[in-house]
Amino acid sequence: MEEVKKKTHFIKSIIENDIKTGKHQTIITRFPPEPNGYLHIGHAKSICLNFGLAEEFQGRCNLRFDDTNPAREDQKYIDSIIEDVHWLGFDWGEKVLYASDYFERLYEFAVELIKKNRAYVCSLSGDEIREQRGTLTDPGQDSPYRSRSVEENLELFTKMRNGEFDDGTHVLRAKIDMSSPNINMRDPVLYRIKRMDHPRTHDQWCIYPMYDFTHCLSDALEGITHSLCTLEFEDHRPLYDWTLDQVDAPCHPRQIEFARMNLNFTVMSKRKIQKLVENQYIESWDDPRLPTIAGLRRRGYTPESIRKFCSIIGVSKKESRIDMGLLENCIREDLNEKAARVMAVINPLKVVIENWPENETQALDAWNHPKKKEMGSRKITFSKEIFIEKEDFMENAPKKFFRLAPGREVRLRYAYFITCNKVIKDNTTGEIIELHCSYDPATKGGDAPDGRKVKGTLHWVSALDCLAAEVHLYDRLFLNENPEAVEDRDFTKNINSDSLVKMKHAKLETSLAAAEPGKVVQFERLGYFCLDLKHNYSKKPIFNRTVTLRDTWAKMKLKG
Ligand code: ATP
Ligand code: MG
């Protein structure tokens, strides 16, 4: 995927150098998600980086689940992650890998550490371990169990594995240095006892290895050359290296950290998204307002647009918050090229063409893409009754309102000029319910032979030949650029209550009866939309708005 290749960055330079000096011939990276939620756009950055580098250097990238905490993991997350990485356009070797596949090997490494007197079984409680760990300024205290003999440790660790102890009664800890300035090096826990069904190994194990122990060894077992992770692991790198140095590991991968992607107007961490789902602020993990890959897909984002976005933002060591407008622009540009144009009226107002013959319809030609004639054309029906957008009519219009108003003339896209003659209102509410207009037969196709000009062109749909649909208009999920900039950082207080507006009476041109779920079209003048991926064929179709035609937020900001 060439768009990823163009940019250079510090990780790429390291790899180039490693190839030049002969340190590595084949580059092997990995993407290591924890299956405790759906992937989001931040993960996409890591995916594009890891798979992109492997592709660029003709190496390999493994998809490896970091499934060492059965309490929070689930098969449905594993399935969704596999689907999302594939959908983004990436491939891994013959099979998906799991840290749990290495449980036996990891156990052997732990035994090796014990035998080398580099690990011990500690019988303090979790709280006690935390209390004795010290702080950034004070060193920690040695555990009273630190001096257990190798034999005793081996025996206890075997018993831990065999289920002879209750959960939480013992842990295996690395024996490093309780006074290290790096807290991660103060005898970190390597194994804990946890009786819990694991999605893959079920009840085979009652002890589980910790992330820091698992990760470096899994990398080494897979022959990973460059282990790329986000900056919060920088302080864990000494432990990564220490572990690999103590045991007889097949190789010693290099951990390199880069900055996380943060996006404004949204929250990204799985824990926070989980909260939104659990408390039903949104529908599900694939709610189109979420920055999850599944949500973006349902919204109508293409894999190309997400890869392009990841390429534009680049890779660095500096934390930054990316503007949501940049992501929206990526999809807008992609769809402007690809999406077929159709006509749809979201908030309909009926127009009766008084001088059009009763019961007569006419099939008019409409281009599928005005700038790409090779995308062909289609027929749309014109008839005595049509719908236009309510917002395209104003009874007392100012001069600069170039749409329809009493006595004014506009062009109907691909059809005729019409002039508004009469406004029909509801007797009791006064609401405008219908317009009576006349058309000029000489203006078929949209031009007047006498050279007379009209400023406005409206989209429309035949009332006699259309498809009823519901249209979902999405806006940003949060009102504030930084959703957590509120009292007690409770981002739910910043939720935009207008982030989903359901337009229940939309009318679409009938060609959309054949719409493919997820395939985006442009509703002329309105934006990009796609049939919901969860479309139920026995119900009224729901179309999701992917993005508006222009960046309305940027415009609002300019206006102040
Ligand atoms: P979250 O904080 O959203 O729960 P995580 O880091 O716990 O994310 P993992 O499943 O552990 O999620 O992440 C898998 C990989 O994706 C890791 O290598 C992680 O560094 C990377 N990653 C996660 N979030 C981002 C992000 N916002 N930007 C870049 N990479 C990310
Ligand atoms: Mg994590």
Coordinates of C-alpha atoms and ligand atoms in Angstrom, one line a residue:
M1 CA 0.0 0.0 0.0
E2 CA 2.1 2.8 -1.4
E3 CA 0.6 5.7 0.6
V4 CA 2.2 4.3 3.8
K5 CA 5.6 4.0 2.1
K6 CA 6.1 7.6 1.1
K7 CA 6.7 8.9 4.6
T8 CA 9.9 8.3 6.4
H9 CA 10.2 8.3 10.2
F10 CA 12.7 7.4 13.0
I11 CA 11.6 3.7 13.2
K12 CA 12.0 3.3 9.5
S13 CA 15.5 4.7 9.7
I14 CA 16.4 2.2 12.5
I15 CA 15.2 -0.7 10.3
E16 CA 17.0 0.6 7.2
N17 CA 20.1 0.8 9.2
D18 CA 19.7 -2.7 10.7
I19 CA 19.4 -4.1 7.2
K20 CA 22.4 -2.1 5.9
T21 CA 24.6 -3.3 8.7
G22 CA 23.4 -6.9 8.2
K23 CA 21.9 -7.1 11.7
H24 CA 18.7 -8.4 10.1
Q25 CA 17.8 -9.8 6.7
T26 CA 14.1 -10.3 7.3
I27 CA 12.1 -7.8 9.3
I28 CA 9.5 -9.3 11.6
T29 CA 7.0 -7.1 13.4
R30 CA 3.8 -8.0 15.3
F31 CA 0.5 -6.3 16.3
P32 CA -0.4 -7.5 19.8
P33 CA -4.0 -6.6 20.7
E34 CA -5.5 -7.6 24.0
P35 CA -8.9 -9.1 23.2
N36 CA -10.8 -7.0 25.8
G37 CA -12.6 -4.7 23.4
Y38 CA -13.0 -3.6 19.8
L39 CA -10.1 -2.0 17.9
H40 CA -10.2 1.8 17.5
I41 CA -8.6 4.3 15.2
G42 CA -5.5 4.5 17.5
H43 CA -5.0 0.8 17.0
A44 CA -5.2 1.5 13.2
K45 CA -2.1 3.6 13.6
S46 CA -0.2 0.7 15.2
I47 CA -1.6 -1.8 12.6
C48 CA -0.6 0.4 9.7
L49 CA 2.8 0.9 11.2
N50 CA 3.5 -2.7 11.9
F51 CA 2.0 -4.3 8.9
G52 CA 3.1 -1.4 6.7
L53 CA 6.8 -1.8 7.7
A54 CA 6.7 -5.5 7.2
E55 CA 5.2 -5.0 3.7
E56 CA 7.6 -2.3 2.8
F57 CA 10.7 -4.3 3.8
Q58 CA 9.2 -7.6 2.4
G59 CA 9.1 -9.0 5.9
R60 CA 6.3 -10.4 8.0
C61 CA 3.9 -9.1 10.6
N62 CA 2.2 -11.4 13.1
L63 CA -1.2 -10.9 14.5
R64 CA -0.8 -12.1 18.1
F65 CA -3.4 -11.9 20.7
D66 CA -2.1 -10.8 24.1
D67 CA -4.6 -13.0 25.9
T68 CA -3.1 -13.3 29.4
N69 CA -5.9 -11.8 31.4
P70 CA -9.0 -14.0 31.1
A71 CA -11.0 -11.8 33.4
R72 CA -11.5 -9.2 30.7
E73 CA -11.2 -11.2 27.5
D74 CA -13.8 -12.6 25.2
Q75 CA -14.0 -14.6 22.0
K76 CA -16.3 -12.0 20.5
Y77 CA -13.4 -9.5 20.8
I78 CA -11.0 -11.9 19.2
D79 CA -13.4 -12.3 16.2
S80 CA -14.0 -8.6 15.8
I81 CA -10.2 -7.8 15.9
I82 CA -9.5 -10.4 13.2
E83 CA -12.3 -9.0 11.1
D84 CA -11.1 -5.4 11.5
V85 CA -7.4 -6.1 10.7
H86 CA -8.4 -7.9 7.6
W87 CA -10.8 -5.2 6.6
L88 CA -8.1 -2.6 7.0
G89 CA -6.3 -4.5 4.2
F90 CA -3.7 -6.5 6.0
D91 CA -2.7 -10.1 6.1
W92 CA -0.6 -12.2 8.4
G93 CA 1.1 -15.6 7.9
E94 CA -0.7 -18.9 7.9
K95 CA -2.4 -18.4 11.3
V96 CA -3.3 -16.0 14.0
L97 CA -1.1 -16.3 17.0
Y98 CA -1.9 -16.2 20.7
A99 CA 0.3 -15.6 23.7
S100 CA -1.7 -18.4 25.3
D101 CA -0.2 -20.8 22.8
Y102 CA 3.1 -20.2 24.6
F103 CA 1.8 -20.8 28.2
E104 CA 3.9 -24.0 28.5
R105 CA 7.0 -22.4 27.1
L106 CA 6.5 -19.3 29.4
Y107 CA 6.2 -21.6 32.3
E108 CA 9.5 -23.2 31.4
F109 CA 11.1 -19.8 31.2
A110 CA 9.8 -19.0 34.6
V111 CA 11.3 -22.2 36.0
E112 CA 14.6 -21.3 34.4
L113 CA 14.5 -17.9 36.2
I114 CA 13.8 -19.7 39.5
K115 CA 16.7 -22.1 38.9
K116 CA 19.0 -19.2 38.2
N117 CA 17.8 -17.6 41.4
R118 CA 16.3 -14.7 39.4
A119 CA 12.7 -15.3 40.6
Y120 CA 11.0 -16.3 43.8
V121 CA 7.6 -17.1 45.1
C122 CA 6.3 -14.3 47.3
S123 CA 3.5 -14.9 49.7
L124 CA 2.7 -11.2 50.5
S125 CA -0.8 -10.0 49.6
G126 CA -1.3 -7.7 46.7
D127 CA -1.8 -4.8 49.1
E128 CA 1.4 -5.6 51.0
I129 CA 3.4 -5.9 47.7
R130 CA 2.1 -2.5 46.7
E131 CA 2.9 -0.9 50.1
Q132 CA 6.4 -2.2 50.0
R133 CA 7.1 -1.2 46.5
G134 CA 8.1 2.3 47.6
T135 CA 7.6 5.5 45.6
L136 CA 9.3 7.6 43.0
T137 CA 11.4 9.1 45.7
D138 CA 11.7 6.3 48.2
P139 CA 13.1 2.8 47.5
G140 CA 11.1 -0.3 48.0
Q141 CA 11.6 -2.9 50.7
D142 CA 12.7 -6.4 50.2
S143 CA 10.0 -9.0 50.6
P144 CA 10.5 -11.4 53.6
Y145 CA 10.2 -14.2 51.0
R146 CA 12.9 -12.9 48.8
S147 CA 15.5 -15.3 50.3
R148 CA 13.6 -18.5 49.8
S149 CA 15.8 -21.2 48.4
V150 CA 15.7 -22.3 44.8
E151 CA 14.3 -25.7 45.9
E152 CA 11.5 -24.1 47.9
N153 CA 10.6 -21.8 45.1
L154 CA 10.5 -24.6 42.6
E155 CA 8.3 -26.6 44.9
L156 CA 5.9 -23.7 45.6
F157 CA 5.7 -22.7 41.9
T158 CA 4.8 -26.2 40.9
K159 CA 2.1 -26.2 43.6
M160 CA 0.8 -22.9 42.3
R161 CA 0.5 -24.4 38.9
N162 CA -1.1 -27.6 40.2
G163 CA -3.9 -25.6 41.9
E164 CA -2.8 -26.3 45.5
F165 CA -3.2 -22.6 46.6
D166 CA -6.1 -20.2 46.6
D167 CA -6.2 -17.2 44.3
G168 CA -4.0 -14.4 45.4
T169 CA -2.1 -16.3 48.1
H170 CA 1.2 -16.4 46.2
V171 CA 2.8 -14.8 43.2
L172 CA 6.0 -15.4 41.3
R173 CA 8.2 -12.3 41.3
A174 CA 11.4 -11.4 39.4
K175 CA 14.4 -10.9 41.7
I176 CA 15.9 -7.7 40.4
D177 CA 16.3 -4.6 42.7
M178 CA 13.9 -3.2 45.2
S179 CA 15.8 0.1 45.2
S180 CA 15.9 0.6 41.5
P181 CA 14.9 4.1 40.4
N182 CA 12.6 2.4 37.9
I183 CA 9.7 1.1 39.8
N184 CA 9.0 -1.5 37.1
M185 CA 12.3 -3.1 38.1
R186 CA 11.4 -3.5 41.8
D187 CA 10.8 -7.3 41.8
P188 CA 7.8 -7.1 39.4
V189 CA 5.2 -9.9 39.6
L190 CA 5.5 -12.4 36.8
Y191 CA 2.7 -14.9 37.6
R192 CA -0.5 -14.8 39.6
I193 CA -3.0 -17.4 40.6
K194 CA -6.4 -16.8 39.0
R195 CA -9.0 -19.4 38.6
M196 CA -11.0 -18.3 35.6
D197 CA -12.1 -19.8 32.4
H198 CA -9.8 -18.7 29.5
P199 CA -11.4 -18.3 26.1
R200 CA -8.8 -20.7 24.6
T201 CA -7.1 -22.7 27.3
H202 CA -10.3 -23.0 29.4
D203 CA -9.4 -24.5 32.8
Q204 CA -6.0 -25.8 31.8
W205 CA -4.2 -23.2 33.8
C206 CA -4.9 -21.5 37.1
I207 CA -1.8 -19.3 37.0
Y208 CA -1.4 -16.6 34.4
P209 CA 1.8 -14.8 33.3
M210 CA 1.8 -11.0 33.5
Y211 CA 2.0 -8.8 30.4
D212 CA 5.7 -7.7 30.9
F213 CA 6.9 -11.3 31.2
T214 CA 4.7 -12.6 28.4
H215 CA 5.3 -9.9 25.9
C216 CA 9.1 -10.0 25.5
L217 CA 9.2 -13.8 25.5
S218 CA 6.4 -14.1 23.0
D219 CA 8.3 -11.6 20.8
A220 CA 11.5 -13.7 21.1
L221 CA 9.7 -17.0 20.4
E222 CA 8.4 -15.5 17.2
G223 CA 11.7 -14.1 16.1
I224 CA 10.4 -10.6 16.1
T225 CA 13.1 -8.1 15.1
H226 CA 11.4 -4.8 16.0
S227 CA 8.8 -4.7 18.8
L228 CA 6.9 -1.4 18.3
C229 CA 4.8 -0.1 21.1
T230 CA 3.5 3.1 22.5
L231 CA 5.4 5.5 24.8
E232 CA 3.9 4.3 28.1
F233 CA 6.1 1.2 27.7
E234 CA 9.3 3.1 27.6
D235 CA 9.8 2.6 31.3
H236 CA 9.1 -1.1 30.9
R237 CA 11.9 -1.5 28.3
P238 CA 14.6 -2.2 31.0
L239 CA 12.4 -5.1 32.2
Y240 CA 11.8 -6.3 28.6
D241 CA 15.6 -6.4 28.1
W242 CA 16.3 -7.8 31.6
T243 CA 14.0 -10.8 31.1
L244 CA 15.4 -11.7 27.7
D245 CA 19.0 -11.4 29.1
Q246 CA 18.3 -13.8 32.0
V247 CA 16.9 -16.7 30.0
D248 CA 18.1 -18.7 27.1
A249 CA 15.8 -16.9 24.6
P250 CA 16.0 -17.6 20.9
C251 CA 16.6 -13.9 20.1
H252 CA 16.5 -10.5 21.6
P253 CA 14.0 -8.2 19.8
R254 CA 14.4 -4.5 20.0
Q255 CA 11.6 -2.6 21.6
I256 CA 11.0 0.9 20.1
E257 CA 8.4 3.2 21.4
F258 CA 6.3 5.8 19.5
A259 CA 3.6 8.3 20.5
R260 CA -0.1 7.2 20.8
M261 CA -2.6 8.7 18.5
N262 CA -5.1 11.0 20.2
L263 CA -8.1 12.4 18.4
N264 CA -10.1 15.4 19.6
F265 CA -13.9 15.3 20.2
T266 CA -13.7 11.6 21.1
V267 CA -12.5 9.1 23.6
M268 CA -10.3 6.2 22.5
S269 CA -9.4 3.9 25.3
K270 CA -11.3 0.6 25.4
R271 CA -12.2 1.1 29.0
K272 CA -13.9 4.4 28.2
I273 CA -15.7 3.0 25.2
Q274 CA -16.8 0.1 27.3
K275 CA -18.3 2.6 29.8
L276 CA -20.3 4.3 27.0
V277 CA -21.6 0.9 25.8
E278 CA -22.4 -0.4 29.2
N279 CA -24.3 2.7 30.2
Q280 CA -26.1 2.8 26.9
Y281 CA -25.0 6.2 25.9
I282 CA -24.5 4.6 22.5
E283 CA -25.9 1.5 20.9
S284 CA -22.9 -0.9 20.8
W285 CA -19.2 -1.1 20.0
D286 CA -20.0 -0.6 16.4
D287 CA -22.1 2.5 16.9
P288 CA -21.3 4.8 13.9
R289 CA -20.4 7.7 16.3
L290 CA -17.5 5.7 17.8
P291 CA -13.9 5.8 16.7
T292 CA -13.8 2.0 16.7
I293 CA -12.9 0.4 13.4
A294 CA -16.3 -1.4 13.4
G295 CA -18.1 1.9 14.0
L296 CA -16.2 3.8 11.3
R297 CA -16.9 0.9 8.9
R298 CA -20.6 1.1 9.7
R299 CA -20.5 4.8 9.3
G300 CA -19.1 4.4 5.8
Y301 CA -15.4 4.9 6.2
T302 CA -13.3 3.0 3.7
P303 CA -10.1 1.2 4.6
E304 CA -8.2 3.4 2.1
S305 CA -9.3 6.6 4.0
I306 CA -8.1 5.2 7.3
R307 CA -4.8 4.1 5.9
K308 CA -4.4 7.5 4.3
F309 CA -5.1 9.2 7.6
C310 CA -2.6 7.1 9.4
S311 CA 0.0 7.9 6.8
I312 CA -0.6 11.7 7.0
I313 CA -0.3 11.8 10.8
G314 CA 3.0 10.0 10.7
V315 CA 5.0 8.4 13.5
S316 CA 6.9 10.2 16.1
K317 CA 7.9 10.3 19.8
K318 CA 5.8 13.4 20.5
E319 CA 2.3 13.2 21.9
S320 CA -0.2 15.2 20.1
R321 CA -4.0 15.5 19.6
I322 CA -5.1 15.2 16.0
D323 CA -8.0 17.2 14.8
M324 CA -11.1 15.1 13.9
G325 CA -11.5 17.3 10.9
L326 CA -8.4 15.7 9.4
L327 CA -10.0 12.2 9.6
E328 CA -13.2 13.6 8.1
N329 CA -11.3 15.2 5.3
C330 CA -9.6 11.9 4.4
I331 CA -12.9 10.1 4.0
R332 CA -14.4 13.1 2.2
E333 CA -11.6 13.1 -0.4
D334 CA -11.8 9.4 -0.9
L335 CA -15.5 9.4 -1.4
N336 CA -15.5 12.4 -3.6
E337 CA -13.7 10.3 -6.1
K338 CA -15.5 7.0 -5.6
A339 CA -19.1 7.6 -4.5
A340 CA -21.9 7.6 -7.1
R341 CA -24.3 10.5 -6.9
V342 CA -27.9 10.0 -6.2
M343 CA -30.9 12.2 -5.2
A344 CA -32.5 11.9 -1.8
V345 CA -34.7 14.2 0.3
I346 CA -34.2 13.9 4.0
N347 CA -36.8 16.3 5.2
P348 CA -39.4 16.3 2.5
L349 CA -41.8 19.1 1.4
K350 CA -44.3 18.2 -1.3
V351 CA -44.4 20.2 -4.5
V352 CA -47.3 19.9 -7.0
I353 CA -46.4 20.9 -10.6
E354 CA -49.7 22.5 -11.6
N355 CA -49.1 22.5 -15.4
W356 CA -47.8 18.9 -15.5
P357 CA -50.3 16.5 -17.0
E358 CA -52.1 14.2 -14.5
N359 CA -50.7 10.7 -14.3
E360 CA -47.8 11.3 -16.6
T361 CA -44.2 10.5 -15.7
Q362 CA -41.0 11.1 -17.6
A363 CA -37.7 9.3 -17.3
L364 CA -34.8 11.8 -17.2
D365 CA -31.1 11.1 -17.5
A366 CA -28.9 11.7 -14.5
W367 CA -25.1 11.3 -14.3
N368 CA -23.7 9.0 -11.7
H369 CA -20.7 11.3 -11.2
P370 CA -20.6 14.7 -12.8
K371 CA -16.8 14.7 -13.3
K372 CA -16.6 11.0 -14.2
K373 CA -18.8 10.3 -17.2
E374 CA -17.3 6.8 -17.3
M375 CA -19.3 6.0 -14.2
G376 CA -22.4 6.1 -16.4
S377 CA -25.9 7.5 -16.0
R378 CA -29.2 6.3 -14.8
K379 CA -32.9 7.2 -15.3
I380 CA -34.8 9.2 -12.6
T381 CA -38.5 9.8 -12.7
F382 CA -40.1 13.2 -12.9
S383 CA -43.8 13.4 -12.1
K384 CA -46.6 15.8 -11.1
E385 CA -45.7 15.5 -7.5
I386 CA -42.2 15.7 -6.2
F387 CA -40.5 16.3 -2.9
I388 CA -37.9 18.9 -2.2
E389 CA -36.0 19.6 1.0
K390 CA -38.0 21.7 3.5
E391 CA -34.9 23.9 4.1
D392 CA -34.9 24.7 0.4
F393 CA -38.0 26.8 0.7
M394 CA -38.6 30.0 2.6
E395 CA -41.8 32.0 2.6
N396 CA -40.2 35.4 3.4
A397 CA -36.8 34.9 1.8
P398 CA -34.1 37.4 1.9
K399 CA -32.6 38.4 -1.4
K400 CA -29.6 36.2 -1.0
F401 CA -31.7 33.1 -0.5
F402 CA -31.0 31.5 -3.9
R403 CA -33.5 28.7 -3.4
L404 CA -37.3 28.5 -3.7
A405 CA -39.6 31.2 -2.5
P406 CA -43.0 32.6 -3.6
G407 CA -42.6 34.0 -7.1
R408 CA -39.1 32.8 -7.5
E409 CA -37.7 30.4 -10.0
V410 CA -35.1 27.6 -9.4
R411 CA -33.7 24.7 -11.4
L412 CA -34.5 21.1 -10.4
R413 CA -31.4 19.1 -11.0
Y414 CA -31.5 17.2 -14.3
A415 CA -35.1 18.3 -14.8
Y416 CA -36.8 21.7 -15.3
F417 CA -37.0 25.2 -14.0
I418 CA -40.0 25.7 -11.7
T419 CA -41.6 28.8 -10.2
C420 CA -43.5 28.8 -6.9
N421 CA -47.0 30.1 -7.3
K422 CA -48.8 29.1 -4.1
V423 CA -48.0 28.0 -0.5
I424 CA -50.5 25.6 1.1
K425 CA -50.6 25.6 4.9
D426 CA -52.2 23.5 7.5
N427 CA -55.3 25.2 8.7
T428 CA -54.7 24.7 12.3
T429 CA -50.9 24.7 12.8
G430 CA -50.0 27.1 10.0
E431 CA -47.2 24.7 8.9
I432 CA -46.3 24.8 5.3
I433 CA -47.4 21.4 3.9
E434 CA -47.3 21.8 0.1
L435 CA -46.2 24.1 -2.6
H436 CA -47.8 24.7 -6.0
C437 CA -45.4 25.4 -8.8
S438 CA -45.4 25.6 -12.5
Y439 CA -42.6 24.3 -14.7
D440 CA -41.2 25.6 -18.0
P441 CA -41.2 22.8 -20.6
A442 CA -38.5 24.5 -22.6
T443 CA -36.0 24.1 -19.8
K444 CA -35.7 20.3 -19.9
G445 CA -32.2 19.2 -18.8
G446 CA -31.7 22.4 -16.9
D447 CA -31.1 25.2 -19.3
A448 CA -33.4 27.9 -20.7
P449 CA -33.2 28.5 -24.5
D450 CA -33.8 32.2 -23.9
G451 CA -30.6 32.3 -21.8
R452 CA -32.5 33.2 -18.6
K453 CA -30.5 32.3 -15.6
V454 CA -31.5 31.0 -12.2
K455 CA -29.1 30.9 -9.2
G456 CA -30.3 27.9 -7.3
T457 CA -30.4 24.2 -8.2
L458 CA -32.3 21.9 -5.9
H459 CA -32.3 18.2 -5.5
W460 CA -35.6 16.4 -5.6
V461 CA -37.3 13.1 -5.7
S462 CA -40.5 12.0 -7.4
A463 CA -43.3 11.5 -4.9
L464 CA -44.9 8.9 -7.1
D465 CA -41.7 6.8 -7.6
C466 CA -39.5 6.9 -4.5
L467 CA -38.3 4.8 -1.6
A468 CA -39.2 5.6 2.0
A469 CA -36.2 5.5 4.3
E470 CA -34.9 6.6 7.7
V471 CA -31.7 8.6 7.6
H472 CA -29.4 8.9 10.6
L473 CA -27.5 12.1 10.8
Y474 CA -24.4 11.8 13.0
D475 CA -22.4 14.5 14.5
R476 CA -19.4 14.4 16.9
L477 CA -20.1 12.4 20.0
F478 CA -18.7 15.0 22.4
L479 CA -19.2 18.7 22.6
N480 CA -15.7 19.5 23.8
E481 CA -12.4 19.0 21.9
N482 CA -11.2 17.3 25.0
P483 CA -14.1 15.3 26.4
E484 CA -12.4 14.9 29.7
A485 CA -12.1 18.6 30.3
V486 CA -14.9 18.6 32.9
E487 CA -15.4 18.2 36.6
D488 CA -13.9 14.8 37.8
R489 CA -13.0 14.1 34.2
D490 CA -16.4 12.5 33.7
F491 CA -16.5 12.6 29.9
T492 CA -20.1 11.4 29.8
K493 CA -21.1 14.9 30.9
N494 CA -19.7 16.2 27.6
I495 CA -21.8 13.9 25.3
N496 CA -23.4 15.8 22.4
S497 CA -27.1 15.0 22.7
D498 CA -27.5 15.8 19.0
S499 CA -24.9 13.4 18.0
L500 CA -27.6 11.2 16.4
V501 CA -30.6 12.8 14.7
K502 CA -33.1 10.3 13.2
M503 CA -34.9 11.6 10.1
K504 CA -37.8 9.2 9.8
H505 CA -39.5 10.4 6.6
A506 CA -36.8 10.6 4.1
K507 CA -37.5 9.9 0.4
L508 CA -34.9 8.4 -1.9
E509 CA -34.7 7.8 -5.6
T510 CA -35.7 4.3 -6.3
S511 CA -32.3 3.2 -7.6
L512 CA -31.3 3.0 -3.9
A513 CA -33.6 0.0 -3.5
A514 CA -30.6 -2.0 -4.7
A515 CA -28.1 -0.3 -2.4
E516 CA -25.5 -2.5 -0.9
P517 CA -25.1 -2.2 2.8
G518 CA -21.9 -0.2 3.7
K519 CA -21.4 1.1 0.1
V520 CA -21.4 4.9 0.2
V521 CA -23.1 7.1 -2.2
Q522 CA -23.4 10.9 -2.3
F523 CA -26.9 12.3 -1.7
E524 CA -26.5 15.4 -3.9
R525 CA -26.0 18.6 -1.9
L526 CA -26.3 16.7 1.4
G527 CA -23.3 14.5 2.0
Y528 CA -22.2 10.9 1.9
F529 CA -24.5 8.1 3.1
C530 CA -24.6 4.4 3.2
L531 CA -27.2 1.7 3.9
D532 CA -26.6 0.5 7.4
L533 CA -24.5 -2.7 7.6
K534 CA -27.0 -4.1 10.0
H535 CA -29.8 -3.6 7.4
N536 CA -32.9 -5.7 8.0
Y537 CA -34.5 -6.5 4.6
S538 CA -37.9 -6.8 6.1
K539 CA -37.8 -3.3 7.6
K540 CA -37.6 0.2 6.3
P541 CA -34.0 0.9 5.2
I542 CA -31.8 3.0 7.4
F543 CA -29.1 5.2 5.8
N544 CA -26.1 6.4 7.9
R545 CA -24.5 9.7 7.1
T546 CA -20.8 9.2 6.7
V547 CA -19.8 12.8 6.5
T548 CA -21.2 16.1 5.2
L549 CA -19.9 17.6 2.0
R550 CA -18.0 20.4 3.6
D551 CA -16.4 20.8 6.9
T552 CA -19.2 22.5 8.8
W553 CA -17.3 22.5 12.0
A554 CA -14.4 24.4 10.6
K555 CA -16.8 26.9 9.1
M556 CA -18.5 27.3 12.5
K557 CA -15.2 27.9 14.1
L558 CA -14.2 30.6 11.6
K559 CA -17.5 32.3 12.3
G560 CA -16.8 32.1 16.0
Ligands
ATP1 P1 -6.5 1.2 25.0 O1 -5.8 2.1 25.9 O2 -7.4 1.8 24.0 O3 -7.3 0.2 25.8 P2 -4.4 -0.6 24.7 O4 -3.0 -0.1 24.4 O5 -4.7 -1.2 26.0 O6 -5.4 0.4 24.2 P3 -3.9 -3.1 23.2 O7 -4.9 -4.0 22.8 O8 -3.0 -3.4 24.3 O9 -4.7 -1.8 23.6 O10 -3.1 -2.4 22.0 C1 -2.5 -3.2 21.0 C2 -1.5 -2.3 20.3 O11 -2.0 -1.1 19.8 C3 -0.4 -1.9 21.3 O12 0.9 -2.1 20.7 C4 -0.7 -0.5 21.6 O13 0.5 0.2 21.9 C5 -1.3 0.0 20.3 N1 -2.2 1.1 20.5 C6 -3.2 1.2 21.3 N2 -3.8 2.4 21.3 C7 -3.0 3.2 20.5 C8 -3.1 4.6 20.0 N3 -4.0 5.4 20.5 N4 -2.2 5.0 19.1 C9 -1.2 4.1 18.7 N5 -1.1 2.8 19.0 C10 -2.0 2.4 19.9
MG2 MG -3.4 -2.8 26.9

